């Protein structure tokens, strides 16, 4: 197996980057020691991901210098960074969907003798990587059929196969279960102990504090501080990130009224990993769906919305069965769906903020083929204020917004449809602490107003804090239902196969 050679010392001096005249990085100076786990934290839009992309050769800085082991380097493309041993693992991913896991891991780096590929040798290399990481990934699986969290594991395997000396990781645990997060954090520590330098961007502050040697805080594109992790706390980091104190607690939902009617029901839902799911949700209730990656959580939401067609089972709204269920029919019945990936499934990234927010409710503001633009602007402005979308202009492409504002726009898009049922998958994936707090309060306010909510989250703490009940799935079946206040360890045990004391 290819192993990393000694990691370089990295020096960033005076690095700046602007887009359309807006500075996203401003004269950043940063030193990173060989074999260090260096955390980068800040609000969405603070410049963290841009800095990683500059180090990974995806983006070129407008000015400033990058030095490895005292030698100035210029990365014009990712290939240049890879040649220096830098591997970028981004939120968007960079795999070839139609190829297998094994093909992606060794893409362009097959073992060959006289032009003939040595497949058995590569499989042995793959097995060694699996043993090192502890991942459970089938090398024969097509990447596009794998859950997002497993795809991320494939990217890590590919980086290690390249013998990366520097791993730049952007939100690597955002879609992982608690167990998988713990395994990845342990792997990061092992790699660093072996001499690999790790740059870690994460919104999970406890996670960064637990594994990083030093932490750099960015705010509005500028470096605020670089300090030893041992001297910091979540609250001190948040204060530096946002420039003020912020309520870091989850919002508490109101109790569900005793006479609240059942709004959404499902019986015997089946397709793929979903092997028989029953659930009921009342008006004003937040039902959490828990379980490991691959347990059928996200797939259940897709079946409820008609994005995938169930091979068996029924979905009812107000006791009426939705036949030939499709997204159009689900929307007509008052169901909205915030998917796991806002970039691939929820938003049209090249279109404007306004167009994205207005898209799902367009028929409401159309007279024949003509869209009433004044009504559209009024509706978009109203809902944007409600969810606190912060954009320089509503006609700006939504891809220019931070992840947190993109996620808020996704919620706004569905709120304009006035839904009665909200299905939300990973509501705060990849957003900063301020946006997370706002989204939590938004969800509890919607429930307080009578909306029925089904929420999937890989963060057990988030799920337990937001939900009135948590239904745990394992192998596509419900294995336990837990009331609010249940200990985190009990829910995790159920997901792994020890149901504890479900009610």
Coordinates of C-alpha atoms in Angstrom, one line a residue:
X1 CA 0.0 0.0 0.0
X2 CA 1.2 3.5 -0.8
X3 CA 2.1 5.4 2.4
X4 CA 2.5 9.1 3.0
X5 CA 6.0 10.5 3.2
X6 CA 6.9 13.3 5.6
X7 CA 4.3 16.0 5.6
X8 CA 5.4 19.5 4.6
X9 CA 5.3 22.7 6.7
X10 CA 2.8 25.0 5.1
X11 CA 2.9 28.8 5.1
X12 CA 0.1 31.0 3.7
X13 CA 1.0 34.7 3.4
X14 CA -1.2 37.6 2.4
X15 CA -3.6 35.3 0.5
X16 CA -6.7 37.1 -0.9
X17 CA -9.6 36.2 -3.1
X18 CA -12.6 38.1 -4.5
X19 CA -15.6 37.2 -6.6
X20 CA -17.4 39.9 -8.5
X21 CA -15.7 42.5 -6.4
X22 CA -16.7 40.9 -3.1
X23 CA -13.8 39.8 -0.9
X24 CA -14.1 36.3 0.5
X25 CA -10.5 36.1 1.8
X26 CA -8.6 39.2 2.9
X27 CA -4.8 39.0 3.4
X28 CA -4.8 35.7 5.3
X29 CA -1.5 34.7 7.0
X30 CA -1.4 31.1 8.4
X31 CA 1.3 28.6 9.3
X32 CA 0.6 24.9 9.6
X33 CA 3.0 22.5 11.1
X34 CA 3.8 19.1 9.7
X35 CA 1.6 16.3 11.1
X36 CA -0.7 18.8 12.7
X37 CA -4.5 18.6 12.9
X38 CA -5.5 22.2 12.2
X39 CA -9.1 23.2 12.5
X40 CA -10.7 26.0 10.5
X41 CA -13.9 27.4 11.8
X42 CA -16.2 30.3 11.0
X43 CA -19.6 31.2 9.8
X44 CA -20.8 30.2 6.3
X45 CA -19.1 32.7 4.0
X46 CA -16.2 33.3 6.3
X47 CA -13.8 31.9 3.7
X48 CA -12.9 28.5 5.1
X49 CA -13.9 26.4 2.0
X50 CA -12.2 29.0 -0.3
X51 CA -9.0 28.7 1.6
X52 CA -9.1 24.9 1.3
X53 CA -9.8 25.1 -2.4
X54 CA -6.8 27.4 -2.9
X55 CA -4.6 24.8 -1.1
X56 CA -6.2 22.0 -3.2
X57 CA -5.6 23.8 -6.5
X58 CA -9.3 24.2 -7.3
X59 CA -9.2 28.0 -6.9
X60 CA -6.3 30.4 -7.6
X61 CA -5.7 33.2 -5.1
X62 CA -5.8 36.8 -6.5
X63 CA -2.7 37.6 -4.5
X64 CA -0.5 36.1 -1.8
X65 CA 2.0 33.2 -1.6
X66 CA 1.8 29.6 -0.7
X67 CA 5.0 27.9 0.6
X68 CA 5.7 24.2 1.2
X69 CA 8.8 23.4 3.3
X70 CA 10.2 26.8 2.5
X71 CA 9.7 26.5 -1.2
X72 CA 7.1 28.7 -2.9
X73 CA 4.5 26.8 -4.9
X74 CA 1.8 27.7 -7.4
X75 CA -1.2 25.4 -7.8
X76 CA -2.9 26.2 -11.1
X77 CA -5.1 23.1 -11.0
X78 CA -5.9 20.2 -8.6
X79 CA -3.2 18.0 -10.4
X80 CA -0.5 20.4 -9.2
X81 CA -1.7 20.1 -5.6
X82 CA -1.9 16.3 -5.8
X83 CA 1.7 16.3 -7.1
X84 CA 2.7 18.0 -3.9
X85 CA 0.7 15.4 -1.8
X86 CA -2.3 17.6 -1.1
X87 CA -5.7 15.9 -1.4
X88 CA -8.9 17.9 -1.1
X89 CA -12.1 16.2 0.2
X90 CA -14.8 18.7 -0.4
X91 CA -18.5 18.8 0.4
X92 CA -19.4 18.5 -3.3
X93 CA -17.4 15.4 -3.9
X94 CA -15.3 14.5 -7.0
X95 CA -16.0 10.9 -7.8
X96 CA -17.0 9.3 -11.1
X97 CA -20.6 8.2 -10.5
X98 CA -20.8 5.4 -13.0
X99 CA -17.6 3.7 -11.9
X100 CA -17.2 1.2 -9.0
X101 CA -15.6 2.0 -5.7
X102 CA -12.4 0.2 -6.6
X103 CA -12.2 2.0 -9.9
X104 CA -12.6 5.4 -8.2
X105 CA -10.1 4.7 -5.5
X106 CA -7.3 3.8 -8.0
X107 CA -8.5 6.0 -10.9
X108 CA -5.4 6.8 -13.0
X109 CA -3.2 5.0 -10.6
X110 CA -3.7 1.3 -11.5
X111 CA -0.9 -1.1 -10.9
X112 CA 0.4 -2.2 -14.3
X113 CA 3.1 -4.4 -15.7
X114 CA 4.0 -3.9 -19.4
X115 CA 0.7 -2.0 -19.8
X116 CA -1.3 -4.8 -18.3
X117 CA -3.4 -4.0 -15.2
X118 CA -2.7 -6.1 -12.1
X119 CA -6.3 -6.2 -10.7
X120 CA -5.4 -8.7 -7.9
X121 CA -2.7 -6.4 -6.7
X122 CA -5.0 -3.4 -6.6
X123 CA -7.6 -5.4 -4.7
X124 CA -4.9 -6.3 -2.1
X125 CA -4.1 -2.6 -1.8
X126 CA -7.7 -1.8 -1.4
X127 CA -8.1 -4.4 1.4
X128 CA -5.1 -2.8 3.2
X129 CA -6.8 0.6 3.0
X130 CA -10.0 -0.9 4.4
X131 CA -8.0 -2.4 7.3
X132 CA -6.3 0.9 8.0
X133 CA -9.6 2.9 8.0
X134 CA -12.1 0.5 9.4
X135 CA -14.5 1.4 6.6
X136 CA -17.0 -1.1 5.3
X137 CA -17.3 -0.5 1.6
X138 CA -17.9 -3.0 -1.1
X139 CA -15.3 -2.4 -3.9
X140 CA -17.7 -3.7 -6.5
X141 CA -20.5 -1.2 -5.8
X142 CA -21.2 1.6 -8.2
X143 CA -20.5 5.0 -6.6
X144 CA -23.8 6.6 -7.7
X145 CA -25.8 3.9 -5.9
X146 CA -24.1 4.6 -2.5
X147 CA -25.3 6.9 0.3
X148 CA -23.6 10.3 0.5
X149 CA -21.7 9.3 3.6
X150 CA -20.3 6.2 2.0
X151 CA -19.2 8.2 -1.1
X152 CA -17.2 10.4 1.2
X153 CA -15.5 7.3 2.6
X154 CA -14.5 6.4 -0.9
X155 CA -12.9 9.9 -1.4
X156 CA -10.9 9.3 1.8
X157 CA -9.8 5.9 0.5
X158 CA -8.7 7.5 -2.8
X159 CA -6.7 10.2 -1.0
X160 CA -4.9 7.6 1.0
X161 CA -4.2 5.5 -2.1
X162 CA -2.5 8.5 -3.6
X163 CA -0.2 8.7 -0.6
X164 CA -1.5 12.1 0.4
X165 CA 0.8 14.1 2.8
X166 CA -1.9 16.7 3.4
X167 CA -5.6 16.0 3.7
X168 CA -7.8 19.1 3.4
X169 CA -11.3 18.0 4.7
X170 CA -14.4 20.2 4.3
X171 CA -17.2 19.1 6.6
X172 CA -16.2 15.4 6.5
X173 CA -18.6 14.2 9.2
X174 CA -21.7 16.2 8.1
X175 CA -23.5 13.1 6.7
X176 CA -22.1 10.5 9.0
X177 CA -23.8 8.7 11.9
X178 CA -22.5 9.1 15.4
X179 CA -20.6 5.8 15.2
X180 CA -19.1 6.7 11.8
X181 CA -18.1 10.1 13.1
X182 CA -16.3 8.6 16.0
X183 CA -14.4 6.2 13.7
X184 CA -13.4 9.0 11.3
X185 CA -12.2 11.2 14.1
X186 CA -10.1 8.3 15.4
X187 CA -8.7 7.8 11.9
X188 CA -7.8 11.5 11.6
X189 CA -5.8 11.2 14.8
X190 CA -4.1 8.0 13.7
X191 CA -3.1 9.6 10.3
X192 CA -1.8 12.7 12.1
X193 CA 0.2 10.6 14.5
X194 CA 1.7 8.9 11.4
X195 CA 2.8 12.2 10.0
X196 CA -0.1 13.3 7.8
X197 CA -1.1 16.9 8.1
X198 CA -4.9 17.4 8.4
X199 CA -6.8 20.6 7.7
X200 CA -10.3 20.2 9.1
X201 CA -13.2 22.5 8.3
X202 CA -16.3 21.6 10.5
X203 CA -19.3 23.3 12.0
X204 CA -19.2 20.7 14.8
X205 CA -17.2 22.7 17.3
X206 CA -17.0 19.9 20.0
X207 CA -15.6 17.7 17.2
X208 CA -12.9 20.2 16.2
X209 CA -12.0 20.8 19.8
X210 CA -11.7 17.1 20.4
X211 CA -9.3 16.3 17.6
X212 CA -7.4 19.5 16.5
X213 CA -4.1 20.6 17.8
X214 CA -4.7 24.2 16.9
X215 CA -7.7 26.1 15.6
X216 CA -7.9 29.1 13.3
X217 CA -11.0 31.3 13.3
X218 CA -12.1 33.2 10.2
X219 CA -14.7 35.9 10.1
X220 CA -15.8 37.8 7.0
X221 CA -12.8 36.5 5.1
X222 CA -10.2 37.7 7.6
X223 CA -8.2 35.7 10.2
X224 CA -9.4 36.5 13.7
X225 CA -7.1 34.2 15.7
X226 CA -5.0 31.0 15.7
X227 CA -4.8 29.4 19.1
X228 CA -4.2 26.0 20.7
X229 CA -7.4 24.0 20.9
X230 CA -6.8 23.3 24.6
X231 CA -7.3 27.0 25.3
X232 CA -10.7 27.2 23.5
X233 CA -14.3 26.3 24.3
X234 CA -17.4 26.1 22.0
X235 CA -18.6 29.4 23.4
X236 CA -15.3 31.2 22.9
X237 CA -15.1 29.9 19.3
X238 CA -18.6 31.1 18.6
X239 CA -17.8 34.5 20.1
X240 CA -14.8 34.9 17.8
X241 CA -16.7 33.5 14.8
X242 CA -19.7 35.9 14.9
X243 CA -18.3 38.7 17.0
X244 CA -21.0 38.4 19.7
X245 CA -22.6 36.0 22.1
X246 CA -25.2 33.6 20.6
X247 CA -27.7 31.2 22.0
X248 CA -26.2 27.8 21.2
X249 CA -29.1 25.8 22.7
X250 CA -31.6 24.0 20.6
X251 CA -35.1 25.4 20.3
X252 CA -37.7 23.4 22.4
X253 CA -40.9 22.4 20.7
X254 CA -44.3 23.0 22.4
X255 CA -46.2 19.9 23.5
X256 CA -48.6 18.5 20.9
X257 CA -52.2 19.2 21.8
X258 CA -54.1 16.2 23.0
X259 CA -56.8 16.7 20.3
X260 CA -54.3 17.2 17.4
X261 CA -55.5 15.1 14.5
X262 CA -53.3 12.6 12.6
X263 CA -52.3 14.3 9.4
X264 CA -49.8 11.9 7.8
X265 CA -49.8 8.1 7.9
X266 CA -47.9 5.4 6.2
X267 CA -48.4 1.6 6.3
X268 CA -46.1 -1.1 5.1
X269 CA -43.9 1.1 2.9
X270 CA -41.4 -0.9 0.9
X271 CA -38.7 -0.2 -1.7
X272 CA -35.0 -1.0 -1.8
X273 CA -33.6 -0.6 1.7
X274 CA -37.1 0.3 3.1
X275 CA -38.6 -3.0 4.2
X276 CA -41.9 -2.2 5.9
X277 CA -42.3 1.2 7.6
X278 CA -45.4 2.3 9.5
X279 CA -45.6 5.8 11.0
X280 CA -48.2 8.4 12.0
X281 CA -47.6 12.1 12.5
X282 CA -50.1 14.5 14.1
X283 CA -50.6 18.2 13.4
X284 CA -48.0 20.2 15.3
X285 CA -45.8 17.2 15.9
X286 CA -42.1 16.7 15.0
X287 CA -41.3 13.1 14.4
X288 CA -37.6 12.3 14.2
X289 CA -36.3 9.4 12.0
X290 CA -33.1 8.0 13.4
X291 CA -30.8 5.1 12.4
X292 CA -27.4 4.5 10.8
X293 CA -26.5 5.5 7.2
X294 CA -28.2 2.9 5.0
X295 CA -31.0 2.2 7.5
X296 CA -33.7 3.6 5.1
X297 CA -34.2 7.0 6.7
X298 CA -33.8 9.2 3.6
X299 CA -35.4 6.6 1.4
X300 CA -38.5 6.7 3.6
X301 CA -38.9 10.4 3.1
X302 CA -38.5 10.0 -0.6
X303 CA -41.3 7.4 -0.6
X304 CA -43.6 9.7 1.4
X305 CA -43.1 12.4 -1.1
X306 CA -43.4 10.2 -4.2
X307 CA -39.9 11.0 -5.4
X308 CA -39.5 7.2 -5.5
X309 CA -42.4 4.8 -6.1
X310 CA -43.1 2.3 -3.3
X311 CA -43.4 -1.3 -4.4
X312 CA -45.8 -1.9 -1.5
X313 CA -47.6 0.1 1.2
X314 CA -49.8 3.2 1.4
X315 CA -49.5 6.9 2.3
X316 CA -52.4 8.8 3.7
X317 CA -53.1 12.5 4.3
X318 CA -56.1 13.2 6.6
X319 CA -57.1 9.6 6.2
X320 CA -57.3 9.7 2.4
X321 CA -54.9 7.4 0.5
X322 CA -52.7 9.1 -2.1
X323 CA -52.9 6.9 -5.1
X324 CA -50.2 6.8 -7.8
X325 CA -48.1 9.0 -5.5
X326 CA -45.7 11.5 -7.2
X327 CA -44.1 14.8 -6.1
X328 CA -46.9 16.7 -7.9
X329 CA -49.6 14.8 -6.1
X330 CA -47.8 15.1 -2.8
X331 CA -47.5 18.8 -3.2
X332 CA -51.2 19.0 -4.1
X333 CA -51.9 17.2 -0.8
X334 CA -49.8 19.7 1.1
X335 CA -46.5 17.8 1.5
X336 CA -43.2 19.6 1.1
X337 CA -39.8 18.0 1.0
X338 CA -36.4 19.5 1.9
X339 CA -33.9 16.9 0.6
X340 CA -30.5 15.9 1.9
X341 CA -28.5 17.6 -0.9
X342 CA -29.5 21.2 -1.6
X343 CA -27.1 21.4 -4.5
X344 CA -28.1 18.2 -6.3
X345 CA -31.7 17.8 -5.4
X346 CA -33.1 21.0 -4.0
X347 CA -31.9 24.1 -5.8
X348 CA -31.0 25.2 -9.4
X349 CA -27.6 26.5 -8.6
X350 CA -27.1 28.6 -11.8
X351 CA -30.4 30.5 -11.3
X352 CA -31.1 33.4 -9.0
X353 CA -32.1 33.4 -5.4
X354 CA -35.5 34.8 -6.3
X355 CA -36.1 32.2 -9.1
X356 CA -35.2 29.4 -6.7
X357 CA -37.5 30.6 -3.9
X358 CA -40.4 31.2 -6.3
X359 CA -40.1 28.0 -8.3
X360 CA -42.3 25.5 -6.5
X361 CA -45.2 27.9 -6.0
X362 CA -45.0 29.4 -9.5
X363 CA -48.6 28.3 -10.5
X364 CA -50.0 30.4 -7.7
X365 CA -48.8 33.7 -9.3
X366 CA -49.5 32.9 -12.9
X367 CA -52.3 34.0 -15.1
X368 CA -52.3 31.7 -18.1
X369 CA -48.7 31.8 -19.4
X370 CA -47.9 35.1 -17.7
X371 CA -46.2 35.3 -14.3
X372 CA -47.3 38.2 -12.1
X373 CA -43.8 39.6 -11.3
X374 CA -44.9 42.1 -8.7
X375 CA -46.7 39.4 -6.7
X376 CA -43.7 37.2 -7.1
X377 CA -41.3 39.8 -5.8
X378 CA -43.6 40.6 -2.8
X379 CA -43.9 36.9 -1.9
X380 CA -40.1 36.3 -2.2
X381 CA -39.3 39.3 -0.1
X382 CA -41.8 38.3 2.6
X383 CA -40.6 34.7 3.0
X384 CA -36.9 35.8 2.7
X385 CA -37.3 38.0 5.7
X386 CA -39.1 35.2 7.5
X387 CA -36.2 32.7 7.1
X388 CA -33.5 35.4 7.2
X389 CA -31.9 34.9 3.8
X390 CA -28.9 37.2 3.6
X391 CA -28.0 38.0 -0.1
X392 CA -26.5 41.0 -1.7
X393 CA -29.3 40.9 -4.3
X394 CA -32.2 38.6 -5.0
X395 CA -31.2 38.4 -8.6
X396 CA -27.7 37.0 -7.7
X397 CA -27.1 33.4 -8.6
X398 CA -27.9 31.2 -5.6
X399 CA -24.5 29.5 -5.9
X400 CA -22.9 32.7 -4.7
X401 CA -24.6 32.4 -1.3
X402 CA -23.2 30.7 1.7
X403 CA -24.3 27.2 2.6
X404 CA -26.5 28.4 5.4
X405 CA -28.3 30.9 3.2
X406 CA -28.8 28.3 0.5
X407 CA -30.4 26.1 3.1
X408 CA -32.7 28.9 4.3
X409 CA -33.7 29.5 0.6
X410 CA -34.6 25.8 0.3
X411 CA -36.9 26.2 3.3
X412 CA -38.3 29.4 1.9
X413 CA -39.1 27.8 -1.4
X414 CA -41.4 25.3 0.3
X415 CA -43.0 27.7 2.7
X416 CA -44.4 29.7 -0.2
X417 CA -46.4 26.6 -1.0
X418 CA -48.1 26.8 2.4
X419 CA -47.6 23.1 3.2
X420 CA -49.3 21.2 6.1
X421 CA -46.6 18.5 6.2
X422 CA -42.9 19.1 6.0
X423 CA -40.4 16.3 5.3
X424 CA -36.8 17.5 6.0
X425 CA -33.7 15.5 5.5
X426 CA -30.5 16.8 7.3
X427 CA -32.0 20.3 8.0
X428 CA -28.7 21.8 9.1
X429 CA -26.1 19.9 7.1
X430 CA -23.1 22.1 6.4
X431 CA -24.4 25.3 8.0
X432 CA -22.8 27.4 10.6
X433 CA -23.9 27.8 14.2
X434 CA -25.9 31.0 13.6
X435 CA -27.8 29.5 10.7
X436 CA -28.3 26.2 12.6
X437 CA -29.9 28.1 15.5
X438 CA -32.2 30.0 13.1
X439 CA -33.3 26.8 11.3
X440 CA -34.0 25.0 14.6
X441 CA -36.2 27.9 15.7
X442 CA -37.9 27.9 12.3
X443 CA -38.8 24.2 12.5
X444 CA -40.2 24.5 16.0
X445 CA -42.2 27.6 15.0
X446 CA -43.7 25.8 12.0
X447 CA -44.8 22.9 14.3
X448 CA -46.2 25.4 16.8
X449 CA -48.4 26.8 14.0
X450 CA -49.7 23.3 13.4
X451 CA -47.4 21.8 10.7
X452 CA -46.6 18.1 10.9
X453 CA -42.8 17.6 10.5
X454 CA -40.8 14.4 9.8
X455 CA -37.1 15.1 10.3
X456 CA -34.1 13.0 9.4
X457 CA -30.7 13.9 11.0
X458 CA -27.4 12.2 11.5
X459 CA -26.9 14.3 14.6
X460 CA -28.5 12.4 17.4
X461 CA -28.4 15.4 19.7
X462 CA -30.2 17.5 17.1
X463 CA -32.8 14.8 16.5
X464 CA -33.5 14.4 20.2
X465 CA -33.7 18.1 20.8
X466 CA -36.0 18.9 18.0
X467 CA -38.4 15.9 18.0
X468 CA -41.4 15.0 20.1
X469 CA -40.7 11.3 19.3
X470 CA -37.9 9.5 17.6
X471 CA -38.6 6.4 15.4
X472 CA -35.4 4.4 14.9
X473 CA -34.9 2.4 11.7
X474 CA -32.6 -0.5 11.3
X475 CA -32.3 -2.5 8.0
X476 CA -35.3 -0.6 6.7
X477 CA -37.7 -1.4 9.6
X478 CA -38.8 0.5 12.7
X479 CA -37.1 -1.1 15.8
X480 CA -38.0 1.3 18.5
X481 CA -39.9 4.5 19.3
X482 CA -38.5 6.8 21.9
X483 CA -40.1 9.8 23.6
X484 CA -38.6 13.2 24.1
X485 CA -36.0 13.1 26.9
X486 CA -34.7 9.6 26.1
X487 CA -31.0 9.2 26.7
X488 CA -28.8 9.5 23.6
X489 CA -27.1 6.2 24.4
X490 CA -30.4 4.3 24.3
X491 CA -31.2 5.6 20.8
X492 CA -27.8 4.8 19.5
X493 CA -28.0 1.3 21.0
X494 CA -31.3 0.7 19.1
X495 CA -29.8 1.8 15.9
X496 CA -27.0 -0.8 16.3
X497 CA -29.2 -3.6 17.4
X498 CA -29.9 -3.3 21.2
X499 CA -33.3 -1.6 21.5
X500 CA -33.0 -0.7 25.1
X501 CA -36.4 0.2 26.5
X502 CA -38.5 1.6 23.7
X503 CA -42.0 2.8 24.5

